[in-house]
């Protein structure tokens, strides 16, 4: 079971990276701004996530919404 979860997490992270890169390219955002782009997406996904979703509020610090 742990192997399945790790593979899913790796796939999810890969998909997010591809999304961020596509958005940055479409909006002509400089590579140096990628951390800010990731932060914006993270905050918005946390804001719109349904109740009960685990949210990373700080690196390594998780809470349930």
mmCIF file as gemmi writes it, N, C-alpha and C atoms, coordinates in Angstrom:
data_model
loop_
_atom_site.group_PDB
_atom_site.id
_atom_site.type_symbol
_atom_site.label_atom_id
_atom_site.label_alt_id
_atom_site.label_comp_id
_atom_site.label_asym_id
_atom_site.label_entity_id
_atom_site.label_seq_id
_atom_site.pdbx_PDB_ins_code
_atom_site.Cartn_x
_atom_site.Cartn_y
_atom_site.Cartn_z
_atom_site.occupancy
_atom_site.B_iso_or_equiv
_atom_site.pdbx_formal_charge
_atom_site.auth_seq_id
_atom_site.auth_asym_id
_atom_site.pdbx_PDB_model_num
ATOM 1 N N . UNK Axp A 1 ? 0.819 -1.203 0 1 0 ? 1 A 1
ATOM 2 C CA . UNK Axp A 1 ? 0 0 0 1 0 ? 1 A 1
ATOM 3 C C . UNK Axp A 1 ? 0.862 1.267 0 1 0 ? 1 A 1
ATOM 4 N N . UNK Axp A 2 ? 1.935 1.271 0.772 1 0 ? 2 A 1
ATOM 5 C CA . UNK Axp A 2 ? 2.804 2.443 0.851 1 0 ? 2 A 1
ATOM 6 C C . UNK Axp A 2 ? 3.393 2.758 -0.52 1 0 ? 2 A 1
ATOM 7 N N . UNK Axp A 3 ? 3.78 1.713 -1.275 1 0 ? 3 A 1
ATOM 8 C CA . UNK Axp A 3 ? 4.337 1.923 -2.607 1 0 ? 3 A 1
ATOM 9 C C . UNK Axp A 3 ? 3.352 2.586 -3.541 1 0 ? 3 A 1
ATOM 10 N N . UNK Axp A 4 ? 2.085 2.213 -3.426 1 0 ? 4 A 1
ATOM 11 C CA . UNK Axp A 4 ? 1.038 2.809 -4.266 1 0 ? 4 A 1
ATOM 12 C C . UNK Axp A 4 ? 0.89 4.287 -3.945 1 0 ? 4 A 1
ATOM 13 N N . UNK Axp A 5 ? 0.863 4.607 -2.667 1 0 ? 5 A 1
ATOM 14 C CA . UNK Axp A 5 ? 0.717 6.005 -2.242 1 0 ? 5 A 1
ATOM 15 C C . UNK Axp A 5 ? 1.91 6.836 -2.721 1 0 ? 5 A 1
ATOM 16 N N . UNK Axp A 6 ? 3.104 6.288 -2.591 1 0 ? 6 A 1
ATOM 17 C CA . UNK Axp A 6 ? 4.292 7.014 -3.041 1 0 ? 6 A 1
ATOM 18 C C . UNK Axp A 6 ? 4.256 7.257 -4.544 1 0 ? 6 A 1
ATOM 19 N N . UNK Axp A 7 ? 3.803 6.267 -5.313 1 0 ? 7 A 1
ATOM 20 C CA . UNK Axp A 7 ? 3.696 6.452 -6.765 1 0 ? 7 A 1
ATOM 21 C C . UNK Axp A 7 ? 2.653 7.507 -7.111 1 0 ? 7 A 1
ATOM 22 N N . UNK Axp A 8 ? 1.532 7.503 -6.391 1 0 ? 8 A 1
ATOM 23 C CA . UNK Axp A 8 ? 0.498 8.514 -6.623 1 0 ? 8 A 1
ATOM 24 C C . UNK Axp A 8 ? 1.013 9.913 -6.292 1 0 ? 8 A 1
ATOM 25 N N . UNK Axp A 9 ? 1.736 10.037 -5.188 1 0 ? 9 A 1
ATOM 26 C CA . UNK Axp A 9 ? 2.286 11.336 -4.807 1 0 ? 9 A 1
ATOM 27 C C . UNK Axp A 9 ? 3.297 11.819 -5.836 1 0 ? 9 A 1
ATOM 28 N N . UNK Axp A 10 ? 4.136 10.922 -6.322 1 0 ? 10 A 1
ATOM 29 C CA . UNK Axp A 10 ? 5.126 11.294 -7.331 1 0 ? 10 A 1
ATOM 30 C C . UNK Axp A 10 ? 4.433 11.751 -8.619 1 0 ? 10 A 1
ATOM 31 N N . UNK Axp A 11 ? 3.386 11.038 -9.017 1 0 ? 11 A 1
ATOM 32 C CA . UNK Axp A 11 ? 2.642 11.411 -10.224 1 0 ? 11 A 1
ATOM 33 C C . UNK Axp A 11 ? 1.95 12.76 -10.039 1 0 ? 11 A 1
ATOM 34 N N . UNK Axp A 12 ? 1.359 12.972 -8.863 1 0 ? 12 A 1
ATOM 35 C CA . UNK Axp A 12 ? 0.686 14.246 -8.578 1 0 ? 12 A 1
ATOM 36 C C . UNK Axp A 12 ? 1.682 15.406 -8.621 1 0 ? 12 A 1
ATOM 37 N N . UNK Axp A 13 ? 2.834 15.229 -8.001 1 0 ? 13 A 1
ATOM 38 C CA . UNK Axp A 13 ? 3.856 16.276 -8.004 1 0 ? 13 A 1
ATOM 39 C C . UNK Axp A 13 ? 4.356 16.563 -9.413 1 0 ? 13 A 1
ATOM 40 N N . UNK Axp A 14 ? 4.494 15.534 -10.211 1 0 ? 14 A 1
ATOM 41 C CA . UNK Axp A 14 ? 4.919 15.707 -11.603 1 0 ? 14 A 1
ATOM 42 C C . UNK Axp A 14 ? 3.873 16.487 -12.396 1 0 ? 14 A 1
ATOM 43 N N . UNK Axp A 15 ? 2.599 16.152 -12.18 1 0 ? 15 A 1
ATOM 44 C CA . UNK Axp A 15 ? 1.516 16.868 -12.864 1 0 ? 15 A 1
ATOM 45 C C . UNK Axp A 15 ? 1.481 18.338 -12.453 1 0 ? 15 A 1
ATOM 46 N N . UNK Axp A 16 ? 1.658 18.611 -11.171 1 0 ? 16 A 1
ATOM 47 C CA . UNK Axp A 16 ? 1.654 19.995 -10.697 1 0 ? 16 A 1
ATOM 48 C C . UNK Axp A 16 ? 2.811 20.779 -11.309 1 0 ? 16 A 1
ATOM 49 N N . UNK Axp A 17 ? 3.981 20.154 -11.364 1 0 ? 17 A 1
ATOM 50 C CA . UNK Axp A 17 ? 5.142 20.823 -11.955 1 0 ? 17 A 1
ATOM 51 C C . UNK Axp A 17 ? 4.863 21.176 -13.414 1 0 ? 17 A 1
ATOM 52 N N . UNK Axp A 18 ? 4.26 20.246 -14.149 1 0 ? 18 A 1
ATOM 53 C CA . UNK Axp A 18 ? 3.927 20.495 -15.553 1 0 ? 18 A 1
ATOM 54 C C . UNK Axp A 18 ? 2.904 21.63 -15.669 1 0 ? 18 A 1
ATOM 55 N N . UNK Axp A 19 ? 1.927 21.654 -14.774 1 0 ? 19 A 1
ATOM 56 C CA . UNK Axp A 19 ? 0.927 22.727 -14.778 1 0 ? 19 A 1
ATOM 57 C C . UNK Axp A 19 ? 1.582 24.072 -14.534 1 0 ? 19 A 1
ATOM 58 N N . UNK Axp A 20 ? 2.428 24.156 -13.515 1 0 ? 20 A 1
ATOM 59 C CA . UNK Axp A 20 ? 3.093 25.418 -13.201 1 0 ? 20 A 1
ATOM 60 C C . UNK Axp A 20 ? 3.943 25.899 -14.375 1 0 ? 20 A 1
ATOM 61 N N . UNK Axp A 21 ? 4.65 24.985 -14.994 1 0 ? 21 A 1
ATOM 62 C CA . UNK Axp A 21 ? 5.49 25.353 -16.136 1 0 ? 21 A 1
ATOM 63 C C . UNK Axp A 21 ? 4.644 25.838 -17.314 1 0 ? 21 A 1
ATOM 64 N N . UNK Axp A 22 ? 3.509 25.192 -17.552 1 0 ? 22 A 1
ATOM 65 C CA . UNK Axp A 22 ? 2.631 25.608 -18.646 1 0 ? 22 A 1
ATOM 66 C C . UNK Axp A 22 ? 2.038 26.99 -18.373 1 0 ? 22 A 1
ATOM 67 N N . UNK Axp A 23 ? 1.611 27.229 -17.147 1 0 ? 23 A 1
ATOM 68 C CA . UNK Axp A 23 ? 1.059 28.535 -16.784 1 0 ? 23 A 1
ATOM 69 C C . UNK Axp A 23 ? 2.132 29.606 -16.924 1 0 ? 23 A 1
ATOM 70 N N . UNK Axp A 24 ? 3.319 29.325 -16.425 1 0 ? 24 A 1
ATOM 71 C CA . UNK Axp A 24 ? 4.42 30.296 -16.514 1 0 ? 24 A 1
ATOM 72 C C . UNK Axp A 24 ? 4.739 30.617 -17.968 1 0 ? 24 A 1
ATOM 73 N N . UNK Axp A 25 ? 4.747 29.609 -18.799 1 0 ? 25 A 1
ATOM 74 C CA . UNK Axp A 25 ? 5.038 29.835 -20.222 1 0 ? 25 A 1
ATOM 75 C C . UNK Axp A 25 ? 3.923 30.653 -20.872 1 0 ? 25 A 1
ATOM 76 N N . UNK Axp A 26 ? 2.675 30.299 -20.59 1 0 ? 26 A 1
ATOM 77 C CA . UNK Axp A 26 ? 1.537 30.992 -21.201 1 0 ? 26 A 1
ATOM 78 C C . UNK Axp A 26 ? 1.474 32.464 -20.788 1 0 ? 26 A 1
ATOM 79 N N . UNK Axp A 27 ? 1.872 32.737 -19.548 1 0 ? 27 A 1
ATOM 80 C CA . UNK Axp A 27 ? 1.811 34.109 -19.033 1 0 ? 27 A 1
ATOM 81 C C . UNK Axp A 27 ? 3.149 34.829 -19.097 1 0 ? 27 A 1
ATOM 82 N N . UNK Axp A 28 ? 4.138 34.18 -19.714 1 0 ? 28 A 1
ATOM 83 C CA . UNK Axp A 28 ? 5.479 34.744 -19.85 1 0 ? 28 A 1
ATOM 84 C C . UNK Axp A 28 ? 6.054 35.139 -18.485 1 0 ? 28 A 1
ATOM 85 N N . UNK Axp A 29 ? 5.938 34.219 -17.523 1 0 ? 29 A 1
ATOM 86 C CA . UNK Axp A 29 ? 6.46 34.434 -16.176 1 0 ? 29 A 1
ATOM 87 C C . UNK Axp A 29 ? 7.886 33.903 -16.13 1 0 ? 29 A 1
ATOM 88 N N . UNK Axp A 30 ? 8.783 34.705 -15.614 1 0 ? 30 A 1
ATOM 89 C CA . UNK Axp A 30 ? 10.194 34.326 -15.522 1 0 ? 30 A 1
ATOM 90 C C . UNK Axp A 30 ? 10.376 33.163 -14.542 1 0 ? 30 A 1
ATOM 91 N N . UNK Axp A 31 ? 11.333 32.315 -14.842 1 0 ? 31 A 1
ATOM 92 C CA . UNK Axp A 31 ? 11.655 31.146 -14.011 1 0 ? 31 A 1
ATOM 93 C C . UNK Axp A 31 ? 11.902 31.538 -12.553 1 0 ? 31 A 1
ATOM 94 N N . UNK Axp A 32 ? 12.46 32.707 -12.339 1 0 ? 32 A 1
ATOM 95 C CA . UNK Axp A 32 ? 12.755 33.149 -10.972 1 0 ? 32 A 1
ATOM 96 C C . UNK Axp A 32 ? 11.488 33.354 -10.143 1 0 ? 32 A 1
ATOM 97 N N . UNK Axp A 33 ? 10.337 33.458 -10.797 1 0 ? 33 A 1
ATOM 98 C CA . UNK Axp A 33 ? 9.069 33.684 -10.106 1 0 ? 33 A 1
ATOM 99 C C . UNK Axp A 33 ? 8.288 32.392 -9.836 1 0 ? 33 A 1
ATOM 100 N N . UNK Axp A 34 ? 8.876 31.239 -10.179 1 0 ? 34 A 1
ATOM 101 C CA . UNK Axp A 34 ? 8.182 29.96 -9.986 1 0 ? 34 A 1
ATOM 102 C C . UNK Axp A 34 ? 7.815 29.698 -8.522 1 0 ? 34 A 1
ATOM 103 N N . UNK Axp A 35 ? 8.673 30.012 -7.546 1 0 ? 35 A 1
ATOM 104 C CA . UNK Axp A 35 ? 8.246 29.797 -6.151 1 0 ? 35 A 1
ATOM 105 C C . UNK Axp A 35 ? 6.986 30.59 -5.809 1 0 ? 35 A 1
ATOM 106 N N . UNK Axp A 36 ? 6.896 31.802 -6.292 1 0 ? 36 A 1
ATOM 107 C CA . UNK Axp A 36 ? 5.703 32.634 -6.044 1 0 ? 36 A 1
ATOM 108 C C . UNK Axp A 36 ? 4.48 32.038 -6.732 1 0 ? 36 A 1
ATOM 109 N N . UNK Axp A 37 ? 4.641 31.549 -7.951 1 0 ? 37 A 1
ATOM 110 C CA . UNK Axp A 37 ? 3.544 30.925 -8.681 1 0 ? 37 A 1
ATOM 111 C C . UNK Axp A 37 ? 3.032 29.7 -7.913 1 0 ? 37 A 1
ATOM 112 N N . UNK Axp A 38 ? 3.952 28.866 -7.424 1 0 ? 38 A 1
ATOM 113 C CA . UNK Axp A 38 ? 3.555 27.684 -6.644 1 0 ? 38 A 1
ATOM 114 C C . UNK Axp A 38 ? 2.821 28.106 -5.375 1 0 ? 38 A 1
ATOM 115 N N . UNK Axp A 39 ? 3.277 29.16 -4.738 1 0 ? 39 A 1
ATOM 116 C CA . UNK Axp A 39 ? 2.637 29.645 -3.512 1 0 ? 39 A 1
ATOM 117 C C . UNK Axp A 39 ? 1.206 30.118 -3.794 1 0 ? 39 A 1
ATOM 118 N N . UNK Axp A 40 ? 1.013 30.826 -4.882 1 0 ? 40 A 1
ATOM 119 C CA . UNK Axp A 40 ? -0.32 31.314 -5.254 1 0 ? 40 A 1
ATOM 120 C C . UNK Axp A 40 ? -1.266 30.137 -5.477 1 0 ? 40 A 1
ATOM 121 N N . UNK Axp A 41 ? -0.819 29.156 -6.259 1 0 ? 41 A 1
ATOM 122 C CA . UNK Axp A 41 ? -1.654 27.983 -6.506 1 0 ? 41 A 1
ATOM 123 C C . UNK Axp A 41 ? -1.96 27.252 -5.208 1 0 ? 41 A 1
ATOM 124 N N . UNK Axp A 42 ? -0.966 27.069 -4.372 1 0 ? 42 A 1
ATOM 125 C CA . UNK Axp A 42 ? -1.141 26.346 -3.121 1 0 ? 42 A 1
ATOM 126 C C . UNK Axp A 42 ? -2.181 27.015 -2.222 1 0 ? 42 A 1
ATOM 127 N N . UNK Axp A 43 ? -2.073 28.315 -2.075 1 0 ? 43 A 1
ATOM 128 C CA . UNK Axp A 43 ? -3.026 29.047 -1.23 1 0 ? 43 A 1
ATOM 129 C C . UNK Axp A 43 ? -4.444 28.958 -1.784 1 0 ? 43 A 1
ATOM 130 N N . UNK Axp A 44 ? -4.583 29.077 -3.089 1 0 ? 44 A 1
ATOM 131 C CA . UNK Axp A 44 ? -5.918 29.023 -3.685 1 0 ? 44 A 1
ATOM 132 C C . UNK Axp A 44 ? -6.523 27.623 -3.562 1 0 ? 44 A 1
ATOM 133 N N . UNK Axp A 45 ? -5.709 26.6 -3.795 1 0 ? 45 A 1
ATOM 134 C CA . UNK Axp A 45 ? -6.228 25.233 -3.646 1 0 ? 45 A 1
ATOM 135 C C . UNK Axp A 45 ? -6.597 24.962 -2.2 1 0 ? 45 A 1
ATOM 136 N N . UNK Axp A 46 ? -5.826 25.466 -1.268 1 0 ? 46 A 1
ATOM 137 C CA . UNK Axp A 46 ? -6.172 25.307 0.14 1 0 ? 46 A 1
ATOM 138 C C . UNK Axp A 46 ? -7.458 26.036 0.491 1 0 ? 46 A 1
ATOM 139 N N . UNK Axp A 47 ? -7.626 27.212 -0.073 1 0 ? 47 A 1
ATOM 140 C CA . UNK Axp A 47 ? -8.828 28.012 0.204 1 0 ? 47 A 1
ATOM 141 C C . UNK Axp A 47 ? -10.087 27.34 -0.327 1 0 ? 47 A 1
ATOM 142 N N . UNK Axp A 48 ? -9.978 26.693 -1.485 1 0 ? 48 A 1
ATOM 143 C CA . UNK Axp A 48 ? -11.166 26.124 -2.131 1 0 ? 48 A 1
ATOM 144 C C . UNK Axp A 48 ? -11.344 24.632 -1.858 1 0 ? 48 A 1
ATOM 145 N N . UNK Axp A 49 ? -10.42 24.025 -1.123 1 0 ? 49 A 1
ATOM 146 C CA . UNK Axp A 49 ? -10.523 22.594 -0.826 1 0 ? 49 A 1
ATOM 147 C C . UNK Axp A 49 ? -11.73 22.333 0.076 1 0 ? 49 A 1
ATOM 148 N N . UNK Axp A 50 ? -12.348 21.176 -0.081 1 0 ? 50 A 1
ATOM 149 C CA . UNK Axp A 50 ? -13.496 20.865 0.769 1 0 ? 50 A 1
ATOM 150 C C . UNK Axp A 50 ? -13.082 20.598 2.217 1 0 ? 50 A 1
ATOM 151 N N . UNK Axp A 51 ? -14.011 20.751 3.157 1 0 ? 51 A 1
ATOM 152 C CA . UNK Axp A 51 ? -13.706 20.459 4.558 1 0 ? 51 A 1
ATOM 153 C C . UNK Axp A 51 ? -13.179 19.031 4.709 1 0 ? 51 A 1
ATOM 154 N N . UNK Axp A 52 ? -12.207 18.878 5.613 1 0 ? 52 A 1
ATOM 155 C CA . UNK Axp A 52 ? -11.623 17.563 5.862 1 0 ? 52 A 1
ATOM 156 C C . UNK Axp A 52 ? -10.351 17.307 5.073 1 0 ? 52 A 1
ATOM 157 N N . UNK Axp A 53 ? -10.064 18.175 4.087 1 0 ? 53 A 1
ATOM 158 C CA . UNK Axp A 53 ? -8.856 18.025 3.277 1 0 ? 53 A 1
ATOM 159 C C . UNK Axp A 53 ? -7.636 18.416 4.097 1 0 ? 53 A 1
ATOM 160 N N . UNK Axp A 54 ? -6.555 17.634 3.985 1 0 ? 54 A 1
ATOM 161 C CA . UNK Axp A 54 ? -5.301 17.987 4.644 1 0 ? 54 A 1
ATOM 162 C C . UNK Axp A 54 ? -4.616 19.08 3.843 1 0 ? 54 A 1
ATOM 163 N N . UNK Axp A 55 ? -4.225 20.152 4.526 1 0 ? 55 A 1
ATOM 164 C CA . UNK Axp A 55 ? -3.609 21.326 3.916 1 0 ? 55 A 1
ATOM 165 C C . UNK Axp A 55 ? -2.228 21.523 4.539 1 0 ? 55 A 1
ATOM 166 N N . UNK Axp A 56 ? -1.208 21.735 3.711 1 0 ? 56 A 1
ATOM 167 C CA . UNK Axp A 56 ? 0.124 22.046 4.225 1 0 ? 56 A 1
ATOM 168 C C . UNK Axp A 56 ? 0.185 23.556 4.436 1 0 ? 56 A 1
ATOM 169 N N . UNK Axp A 57 ? 0.185 23.973 5.693 1 0 ? 57 A 1
ATOM 170 C CA . UNK Axp A 57 ? 0.152 25.406 6.015 1 0 ? 57 A 1
ATOM 171 C C . UNK Axp A 57 ? 1.544 26.018 6.025 1 0 ? 57 A 1
ATOM 172 N N . UNK Axp A 58 ? 2.533 25.24 6.352 1 0 ? 58 A 1
ATOM 173 C CA . UNK Axp A 58 ? 3.946 25.613 6.308 1 0 ? 58 A 1
ATOM 174 C C . UNK Axp A 58 ? 4.682 24.367 5.829 1 0 ? 58 A 1
ATOM 175 N N . UNK Axp A 59 ? 5.872 24.519 5.282 1 0 ? 59 A 1
ATOM 176 C CA . UNK Axp A 59 ? 6.589 23.322 4.854 1 0 ? 59 A 1
ATOM 177 C C . UNK Axp A 59 ? 6.694 22.29 5.984 1 0 ? 59 A 1
ATOM 178 N N . UNK Axp A 60 ? 6.1 21.137 5.754 1 0 ? 60 A 1
ATOM 179 C CA . UNK Axp A 60 ? 6.133 20.048 6.728 1 0 ? 60 A 1
ATOM 180 C C . UNK Axp A 60 ? 5.077 20.131 7.808 1 0 ? 60 A 1
ATOM 181 N N . UNK Axp A 61 ? 4.275 21.197 7.814 1 0 ? 61 A 1
ATOM 182 C CA . UNK Axp A 61 ? 3.22 21.357 8.83 1 0 ? 61 A 1
ATOM 183 C C . UNK Axp A 61 ? 1.851 21.232 8.16 1 0 ? 61 A 1
ATOM 184 N N . UNK Axp A 62 ? 1.126 20.182 8.531 1 0 ? 62 A 1
ATOM 185 C CA . UNK Axp A 62 ? -0.166 19.883 7.9 1 0 ? 62 A 1
ATOM 186 C C . UNK Axp A 62 ? -1.293 20.041 8.908 1 0 ? 62 A 1
ATOM 187 N N . UNK Axp A 63 ? -2.436 20.483 8.432 1 0 ? 63 A 1
ATOM 188 C CA . UNK Axp A 63 ? -3.63 20.542 9.267 1 0 ? 63 A 1
ATOM 189 C C . UNK Axp A 63 ? -4.831 20.166 8.409 1 0 ? 63 A 1
ATOM 190 N N . UNK Axp A 64 ? -5.86 19.726 9.063 1 0 ? 64 A 1
ATOM 191 C CA . UNK Axp A 64 ? -7.087 19.376 8.373 1 0 ? 64 A 1
ATOM 192 C C . UNK Axp A 64 ? -7.984 20.598 8.312 1 0 ? 64 A 1
ATOM 193 N N . UNK Axp A 65 ? -8.497 20.886 7.137 1 0 ? 65 A 1
ATOM 194 C CA . UNK Axp A 65 ? -9.354 22.055 6.953 1 0 ? 65 A 1
ATOM 195 C C . UNK Axp A 65 ? -10.699 21.814 7.602 1 0 ? 65 A 1
